[in-house]
mmCIF file of C-alpha atoms in Angstrom:
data_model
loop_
_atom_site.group_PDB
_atom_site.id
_atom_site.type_symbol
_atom_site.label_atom_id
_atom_site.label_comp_id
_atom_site.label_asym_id
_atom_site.label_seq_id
_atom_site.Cartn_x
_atom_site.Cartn_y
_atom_site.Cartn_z
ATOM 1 C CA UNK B 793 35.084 20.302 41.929
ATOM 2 C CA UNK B 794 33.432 23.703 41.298
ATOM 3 C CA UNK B 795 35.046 26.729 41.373
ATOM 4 C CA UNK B 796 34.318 29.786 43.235
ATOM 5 C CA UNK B 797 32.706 31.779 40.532
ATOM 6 C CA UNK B 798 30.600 28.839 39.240
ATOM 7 C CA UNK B 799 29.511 27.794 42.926
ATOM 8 C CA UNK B 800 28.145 31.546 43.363
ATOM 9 C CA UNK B 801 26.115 31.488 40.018
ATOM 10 C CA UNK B 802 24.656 28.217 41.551
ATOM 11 C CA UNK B 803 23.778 30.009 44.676
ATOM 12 C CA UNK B 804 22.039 32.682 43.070
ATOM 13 C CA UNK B 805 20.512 31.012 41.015
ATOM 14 C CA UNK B 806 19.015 28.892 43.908
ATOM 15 C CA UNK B 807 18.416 32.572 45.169
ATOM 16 C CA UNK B 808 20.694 31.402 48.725
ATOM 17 C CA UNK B 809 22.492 34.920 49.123
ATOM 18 C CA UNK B 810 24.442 34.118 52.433
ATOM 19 C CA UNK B 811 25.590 30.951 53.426
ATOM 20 C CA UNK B 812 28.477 29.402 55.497
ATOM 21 C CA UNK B 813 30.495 26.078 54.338
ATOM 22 C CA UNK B 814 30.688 23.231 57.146
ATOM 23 C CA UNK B 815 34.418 22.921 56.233
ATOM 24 C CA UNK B 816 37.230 25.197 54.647
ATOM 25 C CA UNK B 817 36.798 25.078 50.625
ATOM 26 C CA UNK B 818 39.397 24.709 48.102
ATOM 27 C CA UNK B 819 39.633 27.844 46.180
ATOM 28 C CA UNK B 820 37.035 29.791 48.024
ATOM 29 C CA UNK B 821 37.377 33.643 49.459
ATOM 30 C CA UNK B 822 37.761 33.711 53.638
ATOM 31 C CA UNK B 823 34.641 34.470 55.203
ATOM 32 C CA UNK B 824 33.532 37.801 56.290
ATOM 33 C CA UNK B 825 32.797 38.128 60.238
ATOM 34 C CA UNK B 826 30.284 40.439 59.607
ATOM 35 C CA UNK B 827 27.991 38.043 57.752
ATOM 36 C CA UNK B 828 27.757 35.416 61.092
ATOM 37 C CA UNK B 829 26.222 38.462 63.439
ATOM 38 C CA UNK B 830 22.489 37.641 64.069
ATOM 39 C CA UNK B 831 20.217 39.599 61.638
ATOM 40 C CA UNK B 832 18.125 42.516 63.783
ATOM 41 C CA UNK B 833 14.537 42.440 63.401
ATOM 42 C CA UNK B 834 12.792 45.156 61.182
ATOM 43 C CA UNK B 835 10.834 46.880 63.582
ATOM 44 C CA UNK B 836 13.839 47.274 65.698
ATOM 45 C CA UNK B 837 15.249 49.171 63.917
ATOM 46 C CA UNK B 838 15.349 53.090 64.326
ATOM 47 C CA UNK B 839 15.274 55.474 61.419
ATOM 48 C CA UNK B 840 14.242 58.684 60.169
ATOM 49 C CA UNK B 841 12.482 58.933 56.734
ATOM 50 C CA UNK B 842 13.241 62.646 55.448
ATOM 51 C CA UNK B 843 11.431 63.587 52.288
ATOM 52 C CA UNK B 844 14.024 64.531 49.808
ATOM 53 C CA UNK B 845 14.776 67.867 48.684
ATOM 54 C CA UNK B 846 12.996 69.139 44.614
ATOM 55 C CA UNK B 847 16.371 70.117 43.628
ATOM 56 C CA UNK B 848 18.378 67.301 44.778
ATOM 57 C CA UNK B 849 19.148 64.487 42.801
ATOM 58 C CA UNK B 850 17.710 60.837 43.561
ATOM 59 C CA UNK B 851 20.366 58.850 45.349
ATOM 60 C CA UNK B 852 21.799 56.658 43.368
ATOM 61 C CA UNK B 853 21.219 52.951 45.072
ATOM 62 C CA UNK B 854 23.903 51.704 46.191
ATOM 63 C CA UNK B 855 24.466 47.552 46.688
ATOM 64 C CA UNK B 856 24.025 46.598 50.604
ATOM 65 C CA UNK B 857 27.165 45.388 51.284
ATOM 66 C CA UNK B 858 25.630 42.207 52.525
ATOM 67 C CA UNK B 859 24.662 41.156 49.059
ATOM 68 C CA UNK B 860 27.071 39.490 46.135
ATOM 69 C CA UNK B 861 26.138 40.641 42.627
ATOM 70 C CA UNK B 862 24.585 38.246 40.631
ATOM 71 C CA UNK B 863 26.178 36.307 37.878
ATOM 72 C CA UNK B 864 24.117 35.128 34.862
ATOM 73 C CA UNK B 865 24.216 31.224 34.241
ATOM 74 C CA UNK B 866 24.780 31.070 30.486
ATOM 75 C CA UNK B 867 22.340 29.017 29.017
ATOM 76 C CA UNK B 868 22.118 27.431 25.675
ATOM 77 C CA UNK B 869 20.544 29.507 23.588
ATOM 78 C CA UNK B 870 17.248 27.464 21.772
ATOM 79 C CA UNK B 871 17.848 26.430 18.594
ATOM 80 C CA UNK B 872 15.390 27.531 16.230
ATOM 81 C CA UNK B 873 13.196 25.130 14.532
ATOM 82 C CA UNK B 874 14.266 24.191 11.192
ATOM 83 C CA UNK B 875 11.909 25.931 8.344
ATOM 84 C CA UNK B 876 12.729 22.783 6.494
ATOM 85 C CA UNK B 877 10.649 20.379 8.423
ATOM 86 C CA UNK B 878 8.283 23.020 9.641
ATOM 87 C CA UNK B 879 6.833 22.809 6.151
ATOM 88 C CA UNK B 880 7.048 19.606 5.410
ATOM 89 C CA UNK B 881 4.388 19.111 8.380
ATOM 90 C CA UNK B 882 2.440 21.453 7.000
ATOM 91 C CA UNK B 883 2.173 20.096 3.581
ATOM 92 C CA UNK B 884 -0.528 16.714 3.234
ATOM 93 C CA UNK B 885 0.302 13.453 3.767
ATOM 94 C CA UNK B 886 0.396 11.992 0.487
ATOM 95 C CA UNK B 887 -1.554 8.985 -0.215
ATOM 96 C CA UNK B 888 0.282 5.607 -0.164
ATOM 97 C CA UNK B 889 0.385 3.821 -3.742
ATOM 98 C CA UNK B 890 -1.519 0.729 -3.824
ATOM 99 C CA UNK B 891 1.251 -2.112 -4.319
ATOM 100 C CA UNK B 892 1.137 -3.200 -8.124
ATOM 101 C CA UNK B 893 -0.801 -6.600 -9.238
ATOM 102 C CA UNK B 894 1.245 -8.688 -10.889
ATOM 103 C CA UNK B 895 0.024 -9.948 -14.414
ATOM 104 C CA UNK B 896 -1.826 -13.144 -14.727
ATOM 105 C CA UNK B 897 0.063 -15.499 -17.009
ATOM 106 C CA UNK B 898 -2.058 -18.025 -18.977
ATOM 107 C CA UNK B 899 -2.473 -19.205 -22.840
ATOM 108 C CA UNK B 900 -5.764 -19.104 -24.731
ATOM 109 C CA UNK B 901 -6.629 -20.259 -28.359
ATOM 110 C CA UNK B 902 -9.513 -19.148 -30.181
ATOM 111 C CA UNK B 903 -11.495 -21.842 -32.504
ATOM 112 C CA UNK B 904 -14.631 -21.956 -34.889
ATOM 113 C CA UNK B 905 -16.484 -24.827 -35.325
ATOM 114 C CA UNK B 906 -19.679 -24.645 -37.287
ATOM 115 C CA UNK B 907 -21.903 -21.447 -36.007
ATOM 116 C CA UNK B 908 -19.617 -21.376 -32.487
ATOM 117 C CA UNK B 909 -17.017 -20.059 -31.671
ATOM 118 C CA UNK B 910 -14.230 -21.605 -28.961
ATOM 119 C CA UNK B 911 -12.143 -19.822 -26.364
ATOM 120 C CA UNK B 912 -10.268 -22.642 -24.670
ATOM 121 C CA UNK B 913 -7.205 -23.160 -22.249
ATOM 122 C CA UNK B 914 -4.129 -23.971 -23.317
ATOM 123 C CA UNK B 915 -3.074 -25.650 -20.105
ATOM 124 C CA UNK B 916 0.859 -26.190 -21.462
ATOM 125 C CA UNK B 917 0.417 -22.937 -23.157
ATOM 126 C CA UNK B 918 1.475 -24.493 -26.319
ATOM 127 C CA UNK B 919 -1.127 -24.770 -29.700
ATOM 128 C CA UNK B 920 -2.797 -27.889 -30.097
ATOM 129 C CA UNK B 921 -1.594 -31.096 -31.647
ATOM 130 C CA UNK B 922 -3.872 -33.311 -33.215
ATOM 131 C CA UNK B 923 -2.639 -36.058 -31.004
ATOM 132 C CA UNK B 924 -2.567 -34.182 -27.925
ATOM 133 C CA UNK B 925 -5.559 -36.062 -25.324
ATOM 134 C CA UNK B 926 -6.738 -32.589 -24.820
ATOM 135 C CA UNK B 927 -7.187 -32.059 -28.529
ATOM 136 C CA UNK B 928 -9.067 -35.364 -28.943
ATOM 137 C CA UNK B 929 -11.069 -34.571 -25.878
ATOM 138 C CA UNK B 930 -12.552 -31.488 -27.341
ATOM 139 C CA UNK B 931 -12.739 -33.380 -31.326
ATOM 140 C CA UNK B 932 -15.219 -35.466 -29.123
ATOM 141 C CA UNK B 933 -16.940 -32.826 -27.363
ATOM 142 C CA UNK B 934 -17.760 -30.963 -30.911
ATOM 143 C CA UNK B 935 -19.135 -34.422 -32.258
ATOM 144 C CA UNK B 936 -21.437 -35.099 -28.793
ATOM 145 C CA UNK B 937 -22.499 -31.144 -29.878
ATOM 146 C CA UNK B 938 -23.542 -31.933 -33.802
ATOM 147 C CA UNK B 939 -20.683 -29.696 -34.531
ATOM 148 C CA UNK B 940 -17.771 -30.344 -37.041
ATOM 149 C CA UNK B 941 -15.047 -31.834 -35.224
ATOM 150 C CA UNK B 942 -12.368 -30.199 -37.093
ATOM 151 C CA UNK B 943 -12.363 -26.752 -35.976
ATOM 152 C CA UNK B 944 -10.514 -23.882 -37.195
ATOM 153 C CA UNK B 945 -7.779 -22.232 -35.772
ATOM 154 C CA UNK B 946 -7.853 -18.346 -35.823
ATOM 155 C CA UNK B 947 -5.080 -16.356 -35.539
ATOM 156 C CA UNK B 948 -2.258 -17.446 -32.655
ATOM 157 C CA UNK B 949 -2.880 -18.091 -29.248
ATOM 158 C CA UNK B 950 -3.376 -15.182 -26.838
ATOM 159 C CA UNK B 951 -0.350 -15.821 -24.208
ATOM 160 C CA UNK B 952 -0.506 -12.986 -21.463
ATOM 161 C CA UNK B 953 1.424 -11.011 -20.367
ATOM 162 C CA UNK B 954 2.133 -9.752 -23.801
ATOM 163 C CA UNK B 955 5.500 -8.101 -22.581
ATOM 164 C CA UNK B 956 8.338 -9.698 -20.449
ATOM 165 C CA UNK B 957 9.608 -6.006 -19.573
ATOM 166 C CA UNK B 958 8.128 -2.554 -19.758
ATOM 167 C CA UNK B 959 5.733 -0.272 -17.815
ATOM 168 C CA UNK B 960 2.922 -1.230 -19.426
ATOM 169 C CA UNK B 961 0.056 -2.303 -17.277
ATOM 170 C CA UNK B 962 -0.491 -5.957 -17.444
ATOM 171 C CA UNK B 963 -2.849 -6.271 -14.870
ATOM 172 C CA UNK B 964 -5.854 -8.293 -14.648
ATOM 173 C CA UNK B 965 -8.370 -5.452 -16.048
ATOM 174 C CA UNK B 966 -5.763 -4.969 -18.676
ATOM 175 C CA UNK B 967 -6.065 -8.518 -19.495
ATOM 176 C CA UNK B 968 -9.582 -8.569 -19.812
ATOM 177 C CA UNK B 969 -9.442 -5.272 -21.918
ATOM 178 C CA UNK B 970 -7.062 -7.535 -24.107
ATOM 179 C CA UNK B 971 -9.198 -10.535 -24.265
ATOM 180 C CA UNK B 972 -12.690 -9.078 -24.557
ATOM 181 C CA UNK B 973 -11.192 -6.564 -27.680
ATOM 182 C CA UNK B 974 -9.859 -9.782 -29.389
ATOM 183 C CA UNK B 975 -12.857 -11.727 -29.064
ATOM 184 C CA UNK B 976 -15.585 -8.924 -30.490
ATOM 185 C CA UNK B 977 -13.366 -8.399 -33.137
ATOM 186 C CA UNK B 978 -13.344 -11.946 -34.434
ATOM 187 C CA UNK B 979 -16.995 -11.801 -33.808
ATOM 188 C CA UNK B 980 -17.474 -8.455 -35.992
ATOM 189 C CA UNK B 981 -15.579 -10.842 -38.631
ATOM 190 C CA UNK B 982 -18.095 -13.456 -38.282
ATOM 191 C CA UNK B 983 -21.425 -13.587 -36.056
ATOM 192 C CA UNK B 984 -21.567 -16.931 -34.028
ATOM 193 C CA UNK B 985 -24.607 -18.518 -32.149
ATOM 194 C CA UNK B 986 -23.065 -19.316 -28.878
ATOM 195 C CA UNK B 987 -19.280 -18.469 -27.753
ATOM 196 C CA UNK B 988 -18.014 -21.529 -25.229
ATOM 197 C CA UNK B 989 -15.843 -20.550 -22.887
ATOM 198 C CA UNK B 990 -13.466 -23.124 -22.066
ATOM 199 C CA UNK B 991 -11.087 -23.301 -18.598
ATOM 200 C CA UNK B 992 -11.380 -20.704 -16.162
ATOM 201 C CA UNK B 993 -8.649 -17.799 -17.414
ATOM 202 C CA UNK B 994 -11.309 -17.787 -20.854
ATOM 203 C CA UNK B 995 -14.140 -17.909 -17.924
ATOM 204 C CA UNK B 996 -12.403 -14.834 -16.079
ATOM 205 C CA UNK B 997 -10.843 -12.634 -18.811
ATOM 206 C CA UNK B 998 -14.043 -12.546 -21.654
ATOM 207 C CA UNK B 999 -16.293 -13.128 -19.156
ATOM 208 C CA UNK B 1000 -15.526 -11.633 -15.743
ATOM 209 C CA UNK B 1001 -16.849 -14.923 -14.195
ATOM 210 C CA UNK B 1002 -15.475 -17.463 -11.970
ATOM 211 C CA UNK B 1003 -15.631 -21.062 -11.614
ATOM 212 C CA UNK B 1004 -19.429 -21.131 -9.898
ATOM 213 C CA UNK B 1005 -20.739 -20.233 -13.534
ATOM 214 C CA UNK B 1006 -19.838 -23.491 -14.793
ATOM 215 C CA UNK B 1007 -22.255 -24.954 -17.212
ATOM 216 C CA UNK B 1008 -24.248 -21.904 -17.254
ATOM 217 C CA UNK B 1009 -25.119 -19.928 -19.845
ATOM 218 C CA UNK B 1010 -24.215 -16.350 -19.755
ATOM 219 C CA UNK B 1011 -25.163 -12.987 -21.807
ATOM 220 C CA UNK B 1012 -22.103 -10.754 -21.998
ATOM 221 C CA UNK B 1013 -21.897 -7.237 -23.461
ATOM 222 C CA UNK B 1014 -20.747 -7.026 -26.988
ATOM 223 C CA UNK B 1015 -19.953 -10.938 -26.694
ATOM 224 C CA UNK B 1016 -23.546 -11.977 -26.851
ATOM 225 C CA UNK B 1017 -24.514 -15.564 -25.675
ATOM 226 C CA UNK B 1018 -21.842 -17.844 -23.893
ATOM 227 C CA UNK B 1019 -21.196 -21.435 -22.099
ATOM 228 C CA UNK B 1020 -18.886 -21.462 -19.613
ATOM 229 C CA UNK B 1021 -17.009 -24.881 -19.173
ATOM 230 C CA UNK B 1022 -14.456 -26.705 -17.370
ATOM 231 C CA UNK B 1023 -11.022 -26.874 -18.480
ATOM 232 C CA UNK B 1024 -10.061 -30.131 -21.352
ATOM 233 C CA UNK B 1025 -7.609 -31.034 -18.680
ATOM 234 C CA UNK B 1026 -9.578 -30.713 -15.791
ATOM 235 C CA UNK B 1027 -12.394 -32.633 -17.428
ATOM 236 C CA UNK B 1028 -9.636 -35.720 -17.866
ATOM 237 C CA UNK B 1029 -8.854 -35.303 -14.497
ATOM 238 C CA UNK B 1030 -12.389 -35.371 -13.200
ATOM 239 C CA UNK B 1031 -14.651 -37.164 -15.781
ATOM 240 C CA UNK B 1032 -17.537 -36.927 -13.236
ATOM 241 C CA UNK B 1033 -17.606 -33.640 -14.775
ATOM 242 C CA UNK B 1034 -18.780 -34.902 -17.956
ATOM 243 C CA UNK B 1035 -21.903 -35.537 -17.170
ATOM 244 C CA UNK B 1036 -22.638 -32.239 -16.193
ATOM 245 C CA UNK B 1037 -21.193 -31.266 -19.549
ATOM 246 C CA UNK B 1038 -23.698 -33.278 -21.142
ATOM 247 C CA UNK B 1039 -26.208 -32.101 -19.347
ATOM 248 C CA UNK B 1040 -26.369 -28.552 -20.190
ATOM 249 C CA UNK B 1041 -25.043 -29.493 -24.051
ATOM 250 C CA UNK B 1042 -28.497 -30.824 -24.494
ATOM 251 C CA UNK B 1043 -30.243 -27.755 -23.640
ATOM 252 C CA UNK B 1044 -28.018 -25.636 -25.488
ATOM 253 C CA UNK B 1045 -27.798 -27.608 -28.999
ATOM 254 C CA UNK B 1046 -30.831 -26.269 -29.643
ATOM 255 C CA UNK B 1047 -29.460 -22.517 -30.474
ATOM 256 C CA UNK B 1048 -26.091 -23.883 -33.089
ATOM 257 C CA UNK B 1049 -28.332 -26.404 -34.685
ATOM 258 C CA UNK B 1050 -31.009 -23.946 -34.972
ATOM 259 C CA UNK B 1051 -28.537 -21.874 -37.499
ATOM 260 C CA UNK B 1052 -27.653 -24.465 -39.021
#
C-alpha cells in the first residue's frame, strides 16, 4: 500500500495535479472543498493588468494555492561504464591460435646396397632381422635389381617423434626437416645413383609425396633421383603389387648398373 508522500510523487510525476479518490484512503490528508468547485473559464474572468511601478520590486511568485509542490522521484543514479572493459573493446581481437598437429609417429631405416641407397619402413618399428619375411622380401627385391643382397645398415633407425615430452615442434614439416637433413647428409658421405623410397612415411617425409607416386620416379632437391615404392609389408599383403614393382625395376636398372 503506498503512502501519502509516495502516491503524490506518482501523481506528479504523471503530471495529475488534482484528483479525488472514489473511496476514503488509508493514511491520506481530508480533502479540501475548495478543490471540487467547477473551474471558471479564462475569459470569464475579470482583471486589471497594471504595469508595475520602476522602483518597485518584482513580486515574488507566490504558489496558487491550488497546486501541491512537487516531489522529486529519486532515481538510481547510472552507473558509469567500467574503464576496464571500455578498453578492452577497444583493443583488437586477437587472432585465434591454430590448434597444434600432433607428431606423426613412424620408424625408418636407412640402407646401401651397391650404388643405391634405401629408405624403408619399419612397419614394427623395430631394426631388421635377417629372418624377419620383410627382411627376406627386400634380400629378394635387391637380387631381382642386380644389386647385392646384403645391404648395409647405416646408422640407427630414424623413430619420430624424437622426444616423448618437450615443446619442441614435432610436427609434420619438422619431420620432414628431420628426414630430408639425415638423408643429404649420408648422401654428402657417399653419392648414390638412385635413392628408393620404401613405404609411404619414407614417401612423405624425404619426399613430400603421397601414395599416387608409387612406382614413379621422382627428382627431389638436394636428394637427386628417387623410386618411390610400396611398403615390404604391404607388398606381402598385396603381391599383385609386385608386378608393378617389376615393372618399373626394369626401366630403372639401367641407371645402378650403369655405375656399376
Amino acid at each position: 500500500m503506498l503512502t501519502e508522500p509516495r502516491r503524490r510523487a506518482y501523481l506528479s510525476a504523471m503530471q495529475v495535479v488534482h484528483w479525488l479518490p472514489r473511496a476514503e484512503l488509508p493514511f491520506a490528508a481530508p480533502s479540501r472543498p475548495e478543490l471540487l468547485l467547477p473551474v471558471a473559464p479564462v475569459e470569464d474572468l475579470d482583471f486589471e493588468v497594471r504595469p508595475a511601478a520602476a522602483n518597485e520590486a518584482p513580486a515574488t511568485p507566490q504558489a496558487r494555492s491550488g497546486e501541491r509542490p512537487k516531489i522529486e522521484i529519486p532515481r538510481p543514479a547510472s552507473a558509469p561504464k567500467p574503464v576496464a572493459k571500455a578498453a578492452e573493446a577497444e583493443e583488437p581481437v586477437a587472432a585465434a591460435r591454430p590448434a597444434p598437429v600432433p607428431p606423426p609417429r613412424f620408424s625408418l631405416q636407412l640402407l646401401r646396397a651397391g650404388s643405391c641407397l634405401l629408405l624403408v619402413e619399419l612397419a614394427t618399428g623395430q631394426p631388421f632381422q635377417s629372418r624377419d619375411p620383410s627382411y627376406l622380401l627386400l634380400k629378394d627385391m635387391l637380387r631381382a635389381a642386380g644389386l647385392p643382397d646384403a645391404p648395409q645398415i647405416i646408422g640407427e633407425p630414424v623413430r619420430w617423434p624424437l622426444l616423448v615430452r618437450g615443446n619442441l615442434d614435432q610436427g609434420p614439416e619438422a619431420a620432414r626437416d628431420f628426414v630430408q637433413g639425415f638423408v643429404q647428409a649420408r648422401l654428402e658421405d657417399a653419392p648414390c645413383a638412385c635413392l628408393w623410397l620404401v613405404g609411404l612415411p619414407a614417401l612423405r617425409f624425404a619426399a613430400n609425396a603421397d601414395s599416387d607416386a608409387y612406382y614413379q620416379t621422382l627428382t627431389l632437391e638436394g636428394l637427386g633421383d628417387a623410386w618411390a615404392l610400396p611398403g615390404l609389408e604391404l607388398l606381402m599383403d598385396e603381391p599383385q603389387r609386385k608386378a608393378d614393382v617389376w615393372k618399373a625395376m626394369r626401366q630403372l636398372m639401367a641407371r645402378w648398373k650403369s655405375v656399376e
